[in-house]
Each structure stands twice: as C-alpha cells, then as structure tokens.
XYZ file of C-alpha atoms in Angstrom:
368
model
C 11.921 15.432 7.122
C 13.427 16.276 3.754
C 10.988 16.833 0.899
C 10.854 13.845 -1.451
C 11.189 16.077 -4.506
C 14.723 16.871 -3.348
C 15.659 13.355 -4.358
C 15.456 14.644 -7.940
C 17.582 17.768 -7.671
C 20.958 18.633 -9.235
C 22.925 15.792 -7.574
C 20.514 13.260 -9.086
C 20.805 14.918 -12.505
C 24.593 14.709 -12.317
C 24.431 11.013 -11.372
C 22.146 10.257 -14.327
C 24.472 12.136 -16.668
C 27.573 10.439 -15.282
C 26.087 6.949 -15.571
C 24.815 7.326 -19.138
C 28.035 8.971 -20.307
C 30.022 6.025 -18.959
C 27.993 3.634 -21.134
C 27.310 5.863 -24.152
C 30.346 8.012 -25.089
C 28.360 10.018 -27.649
C 26.055 11.280 -24.905
C 26.078 15.086 -24.660
C 26.373 15.250 -20.908
C 26.513 19.039 -20.751
C 23.373 19.442 -22.865
C 21.511 16.915 -20.718
C 22.448 18.681 -17.469
C 21.524 22.106 -18.846
C 18.133 20.921 -20.104
C 17.458 18.909 -16.960
C 18.161 21.775 -14.565
C 16.163 24.311 -16.564
C 13.114 24.970 -14.364
C 13.613 21.825 -12.292
C 13.527 23.568 -8.911
C 10.025 24.944 -9.552
C 8.533 21.465 -10.065
C 7.020 18.968 -7.631
C 8.148 15.346 -7.461
C 6.052 13.709 -10.195
C 6.518 16.780 -12.404
C 10.286 16.374 -12.026
C 10.026 12.755 -13.098
C 8.109 13.723 -16.247
C 10.459 16.634 -16.973
C 13.530 14.407 -16.793
C 11.851 11.778 -18.978
C 11.323 14.449 -21.626
C 14.998 15.467 -21.410
C 16.098 11.854 -21.765
C 13.952 11.602 -24.894
C 15.809 14.606 -26.335
C 19.292 13.357 -25.526
C 19.221 9.551 -25.971
C 19.025 7.750 -29.356
C 15.620 7.871 -31.038
C 15.917 4.164 -31.819
C 14.787 2.503 -28.585
C 16.486 -0.763 -29.503
C 19.784 1.142 -29.180
C 18.692 3.003 -26.067
C 17.628 -0.259 -24.413
C 21.186 -1.565 -24.727
C 22.450 1.555 -22.948
C 19.935 1.093 -20.136
C 20.745 -2.590 -19.698
C 24.431 -1.687 -19.278
C 23.755 1.295 -16.999
C 23.622 -0.493 -13.587
C 27.284 -1.525 -13.805
C 28.250 2.149 -13.974
C 25.588 3.586 -11.693
C 26.578 5.770 -8.745
C 24.258 4.627 -5.973
C 24.703 7.866 -4.055
C 25.356 8.617 -0.409
C 24.346 5.639 1.792
C 23.095 8.123 4.400
C 20.755 9.791 1.886
C 17.300 8.209 2.245
C 16.300 9.662 -1.167
C 19.319 8.416 -3.114
C 17.257 5.802 -4.977
C 15.057 8.437 -6.621
C 17.737 9.393 -9.167
C 17.043 6.321 -11.315
C 13.242 6.756 -11.180
C 12.986 8.967 -14.322
C 15.240 6.544 -16.200
C 13.027 3.592 -15.254
C 9.800 5.393 -16.156
C 11.404 6.625 -19.377
C 11.237 2.995 -20.556
C 7.431 3.098 -20.403
C 7.373 6.202 -22.601
C 10.129 5.644 -25.156
C 9.886 1.859 -25.196
C 6.130 1.328 -25.304
C 6.332 0.049 -28.900
C 9.143 -2.368 -28.024
C 7.896 -4.571 -25.170
C 10.586 -7.243 -25.295
C 13.457 -4.748 -25.271
C 11.638 -2.748 -22.601
C 11.273 -5.813 -20.367
C 15.036 -6.405 -20.570
C 15.711 -2.781 -19.639
C 13.274 -2.875 -16.726
C 14.785 -6.122 -15.473
C 18.211 -4.485 -15.424
C 17.047 -1.253 -13.793
C 14.595 -2.636 -11.246
C 17.226 -3.523 -8.608
C 18.159 0.182 -8.575
C 14.588 1.468 -8.241
C 11.514 -0.708 -8.454
C 9.817 -0.512 -11.850
C 6.202 -1.089 -10.749
C 5.100 2.210 -12.329
C 6.884 1.555 -15.609
C 5.532 -1.961 -16.174
C 1.876 -0.941 -15.942
C 1.455 0.588 -19.438
C 2.784 -2.664 -20.889
C 0.270 -4.724 -18.872
C -2.492 -2.595 -20.368
C -1.208 -2.584 -23.960
C 0.375 -6.049 -24.185
C -1.412 -8.195 -21.590
C -0.398 -11.589 -22.966
C 3.293 -10.742 -23.278
C 3.297 -8.925 -19.950
C 1.734 -11.784 -17.977
C 4.211 -14.200 -19.519
C 7.078 -11.927 -18.451
C 5.723 -11.305 -14.949
C 5.292 -15.022 -14.388
C 8.859 -15.624 -15.560
C 10.130 -13.038 -13.076
C 8.489 -14.924 -10.188
C 11.270 -17.530 -10.413
C 14.159 -15.072 -10.776
C 17.099 -15.303 -8.393
C 16.743 -11.536 -7.871
C 14.208 -10.606 -5.201
C 13.666 -7.240 -6.889
C 12.297 -8.935 -10.003
C 10.173 -11.336 -7.976
C 8.706 -8.369 -6.122
C 8.177 -6.511 -9.411
C 6.087 -9.448 -10.645
C 3.625 -8.792 -7.806
C 3.967 -5.063 -7.196
C 3.673 -4.182 -10.875
C 0.229 -5.761 -11.234
C -1.353 -4.390 -8.050
C -4.779 -3.147 -9.211
C -4.730 -0.066 -6.975
C -1.030 0.706 -6.612
C -0.500 3.949 -4.625
C 0.871 6.729 -6.858
C 0.345 4.474 -9.886
C -2.363 4.423 -12.539
C -5.170 2.046 -11.596
C -5.390 -1.103 -13.715
C -9.130 -1.009 -14.287
C -9.371 -4.383 -16.036
C -7.704 -6.023 -13.044
C -9.950 -4.148 -10.634
C -12.878 -5.704 -12.492
C -11.286 -9.156 -12.792
C -8.101 -9.920 -10.841
C -7.887 -13.536 -12.059
C -4.669 -13.002 -14.106
C -2.864 -11.886 -10.932
C -3.556 -15.023 -8.906
C -1.039 -17.414 -10.553
C 1.721 -14.897 -9.789
C 0.710 -14.587 -6.146
C 0.428 -18.345 -5.854
C 4.071 -18.759 -6.837
C 5.266 -15.967 -4.537
C 3.218 -16.618 -1.397
C 5.999 -18.647 0.237
C 8.871 -16.540 -1.106
C 11.984 -16.446 1.073
C 12.055 -12.629 0.981
C 9.849 -10.514 3.248
C 10.201 -7.763 0.616
C 8.380 -10.032 -1.842
C 5.838 -11.457 0.617
C 4.862 -7.954 1.722
C 4.086 -7.084 -1.908
C 1.930 -10.203 -2.250
C 0.003 -9.165 0.867
C -0.446 -5.625 -0.433
C -1.645 -6.954 -3.791
C -4.262 -9.078 -2.040
C -5.261 -6.104 0.090
C -5.841 -4.167 -3.146
C -7.930 -6.992 -4.587
C -9.949 -7.276 -1.359
C -11.280 -3.743 -1.815
C -13.331 -4.984 -4.784
C -13.431 -8.777 -4.297
C -13.383 -9.514 -0.553
C -14.843 -12.999 -0.848
C -12.230 -14.043 -3.409
C -9.387 -12.967 -1.113
C -10.936 -14.584 1.955
C -11.525 -17.864 0.133
C -7.958 -17.861 -1.195
C -6.511 -17.128 2.238
C -8.552 -19.951 3.736
C -6.924 -22.339 1.264
C -3.463 -20.935 1.953
C -3.964 -21.150 5.705
C -4.004 -24.943 5.672
C -0.514 -25.944 6.763
C 0.732 -22.347 6.572
C 4.024 -21.549 8.306
C 4.559 -18.403 10.376
C 5.633 -16.360 7.328
C 2.504 -17.240 5.376
C 0.325 -16.618 8.431
C 1.834 -13.132 8.630
C 1.125 -12.598 4.924
C -2.525 -13.625 5.390
C -2.891 -11.260 8.342
C -1.370 -8.380 6.386
C -3.458 -9.160 3.291
C -6.738 -9.083 5.228
C -6.009 -6.012 7.344
C -8.548 -3.814 5.537
C -11.205 -6.508 5.800
C -10.556 -6.791 9.531
C -10.839 -3.033 9.895
C -14.127 -3.118 7.968
C -15.379 -5.874 10.271
C -15.839 -8.541 7.614
C -17.003 -11.570 9.634
C -15.037 -14.167 7.634
C -11.737 -12.377 8.202
C -11.522 -12.983 11.951
C -11.438 -16.803 12.031
C -8.657 -16.619 9.452
C -6.544 -14.846 12.054
C -7.307 -17.348 14.789
C -10.211 -15.552 16.463
C -13.369 -17.320 17.623
C -15.908 -17.366 14.802
C -18.885 -16.559 17.052
C -17.575 -15.478 20.466
C -19.954 -16.142 23.328
C -19.804 -13.027 25.491
C -22.093 -11.192 27.876
C -21.978 -7.406 27.996
C -22.153 -6.775 31.736
C -21.733 -3.013 31.515
C -21.636 -0.314 28.863
C -22.162 3.280 29.941
C -21.293 6.813 28.883
C -20.065 8.694 31.937
C -21.293 12.066 30.672
C -24.198 12.393 28.269
C -22.961 15.804 27.082
C -19.428 16.448 25.861
C -18.034 19.877 25.049
C -15.793 20.259 21.986
C -12.213 20.214 23.216
C -13.027 17.783 26.019
C -13.238 13.980 25.991
C -15.972 11.377 25.918
C -15.446 8.730 28.617
C -17.222 5.387 28.538
C -16.961 2.218 30.593
C -17.542 -1.376 29.575
C -17.296 -4.865 30.988
C -17.482 -8.135 29.019
C -17.675 -11.657 30.434
C -16.893 -14.865 28.502
C -19.632 -17.497 28.590
C -17.590 -20.290 26.990
C -13.969 -21.441 27.128
C -11.225 -19.880 25.008
C -13.107 -16.979 23.546
C -10.591 -15.105 21.394
C -11.813 -11.870 19.844
C -11.049 -8.310 18.712
C -12.709 -5.566 20.712
C -13.026 -2.164 19.031
C -15.218 0.876 19.384
C -16.695 3.172 16.765
C -17.670 6.805 17.042
C -20.532 7.900 14.794
C -19.699 11.540 14.088
C -22.288 14.128 13.144
C -21.598 15.590 9.691
C -22.491 19.002 8.242
C -25.514 17.496 6.431
C -27.029 16.191 9.667
C -26.166 12.564 8.997
C -23.567 10.542 10.877
C -20.448 8.727 9.646
C -18.580 6.189 11.751
C -14.889 5.604 12.325
C -13.555 2.501 14.080
C -10.846 2.732 16.733
C -8.836 -0.128 18.197
C -9.380 -1.196 21.794
C -7.832 -4.601 22.478
C -7.297 -8.135 21.188
C -8.522 -10.470 23.930
C -8.618 -14.107 24.952
C -10.948 -15.012 27.826
C -11.914 -18.303 29.395
C -15.388 -19.029 30.717
C -16.298 -16.673 33.541
C -13.374 -14.310 32.982
C -14.175 -10.619 32.614
C -12.544 -7.732 30.835
C -13.382 -4.225 32.046
C -12.043 -0.879 30.904
C -12.766 2.833 31.123
C -11.845 4.609 27.886
C -11.625 8.270 26.902
C -11.954 9.620 23.368
C -10.746 13.155 22.752
C -12.746 15.774 20.876
C -9.883 18.251 20.755
C -9.578 20.090 17.450
C -7.499 18.221 14.827
C -6.604 19.108 11.260
C -8.068 15.908 9.755
C -11.595 16.182 11.147
C -14.155 18.941 11.701
C -16.575 18.398 14.561
C -20.232 19.398 14.431
C -22.543 19.710 17.421
C -25.430 17.335 17.844
C -26.229 13.726 18.651
C -23.325 11.294 18.275
C -23.027 7.601 19.093
C -20.343 5.357 20.511
C -20.631 1.673 19.587
C -18.858 -1.490 20.683
C -17.633 -3.968 18.064
C -16.654 -7.588 18.653
C -14.896 -9.151 15.663
C -16.129 -6.282 13.551
C -19.783 -6.657 14.507
C -21.613 -4.012 16.514
C -22.985 -5.398 19.783
C -24.330 -2.187 21.340
C -24.326 1.578 20.947
C -25.037 4.578 23.157
C -25.972 8.139 22.302
C -24.298 11.288 23.601
C -24.451 14.960 22.642
C -21.488 16.994 21.449
C -21.879 20.707 22.158
C -19.854 23.795 21.319
C-alpha cells in the first residue's frame, strides 16, 4: 500500500500551482513550487500539510478577502488527478486547511471558500477552529449546509462538528455538552446519501463515548417508524455501545431485552495453555422461551505486567432460538505471539457474554 504522505508530493504541488495560476495570473508559480518542494520529501503527512499552508501564506495575497475569491473560483480550474490514484484528493487538503489559518479572522469569507472547496476534499478539519472561535456564526452556517443540494456540504455539517473526529482537534466544549450538534443530526438522519448518513452515525458514536444515555434515548425516538436506512444508521451509531455491552443498546437493534437462556455446558478443555498454543472451550445454550434473539460473545481476561487482568471482548455469534432449541459450539482462541499484545503467564479467565452481560466465567493458566 502506498504511503499516504505520497499524496502530497511533487505532482500534488504542481496541481496546486497550476490551479491557482489559472485563477490568479499574478501568482508566482515558480516561486511557489520551489518553496513547496524545499524539504518536502523529509516530512510526514501532517507536516507536509502544514508546510504547504505556510508556502501558500507566502505566495497568496495577504488580504484574505482577495484570497477567498481565488479559492472560491479554484474548483472550476482544478485538476482532479489520475482517477486510478487513490491519493489524488490529498492535493487540495493544504488549500482547504489554509482557510482555517489565513481566514480565521474572516469567518463569512472563509465559509464561502470552504463551501467551494469541500467537494474536492472534505473540510471537516478546517471548519473546527471556526466552531471554537465563532460558535454562533458557525452553527448557523452548519445548519444552513444541512439543506444544501450538495451532499459534500451536508456531510460537512455533521462531520465538521464531530466531538472526537479522528486526526482532528477534539472539540472539548462539545465533548462536555453535545446539545448544539443535535439539531444538525436531526435534519440529516434521513438524508438520501449514505455518505451523509454514515457521518451522522459516526458523530453519534463519538457522542456516545461521553453521553451514552443521550444517544440511546435519541435512537429510541428515531427508531419509531424508522426505515431500513435509518435502522442501519442506528446500528452503526451504537456499535461502540454494543461492543461495551451497554444493556439498552441491544433492544434497539432488535434483540431480546432479557433473553431467557439456560447454560447447559461451559467448559475449558485444558486448564493449562502454553504460550503459542490455543485455549479451547465448549459451550451449550438452550432457549427457555420463544424467539430469544441475542448476541453471544466471549471475553478473555488477560494477565497484565502489574498482576491485574484486563478483558477484551471477541465476537461469537448473533443467534435466534425458539423454546427448547440449543446452540452448541467448541471454540479455540490462539495465544500465538502478535505485535499488538504481550502475553504474561498466570491465571486468566474466559467469560461468556449474552447481550453484553457476563453470564459465566472460567479460569485457566497461561504458561511459558
């Protein structure tokens, strides 16, 4: 797989220079390219973005009201790159984020520039400083974008205000109180575009990390009369809560609130497991009522260096059993060396979870 930083190499620099020169004849294209390429290859991805922003500041008009006009006109002249290049969209990233640096004192002009550039590369990073510095103006603009004909702007309305956006600065006020986000998500929850609905789900998943009950209550309201698209959104929005075993998340996804099951068998086949080998356990569950729909997972409680244990949940199966029906399985869990986990000898546990709740656990010993 090609390194992402290669999306901001010389070809991207040349595309930026070509596009700006087509809009702004006074642009010193040669100076821009020389400055942009100076030391570029030694930098990582985010460093390249910041480096190119600094070069744009040196080579575009100091008056952002003039620069904003150039940026608004840029998409009509933009070379979108090789369709087979998965990184071709990165070229516009420094230009988009440049707006948040050079245009921070000019929110209205900046919003127009971001609206023009966002279809080329989503501006969720660039809008965040404006949300922090100009909350009232920013929320008004984000809400306006929710009704745009352009799906990129509708997505930006949601993606830009995600409290815990990956790669983006956290919006700490929204982590503490996500209430300003909710009117935007309300408008977009039934959007015709999966691109937009996925952002709404991811925004709710962010919010759920700090306010699980708020997200669950909202999804319960949305679930009434929800079509298949909205049901998918709810499932995607609550995925972290399901993984954490939050009890209220399972009925939202159509699972039995309190499944009536009898654990007929749960056994570890070998009480001692050598590192590099596998733990094997067997289980059998029988339904005691009709139409018991549930998620069956298992958790391994790993010994840590400090002598305490930490658990990790692993998926087993989503099941639907009628009264008297049984599900039985023999499962192996490998303890082969992996780069993401260090194993320590000592007492471990394997536990069964139904709808996120532990129903039983067994001890075993991991030895070197």
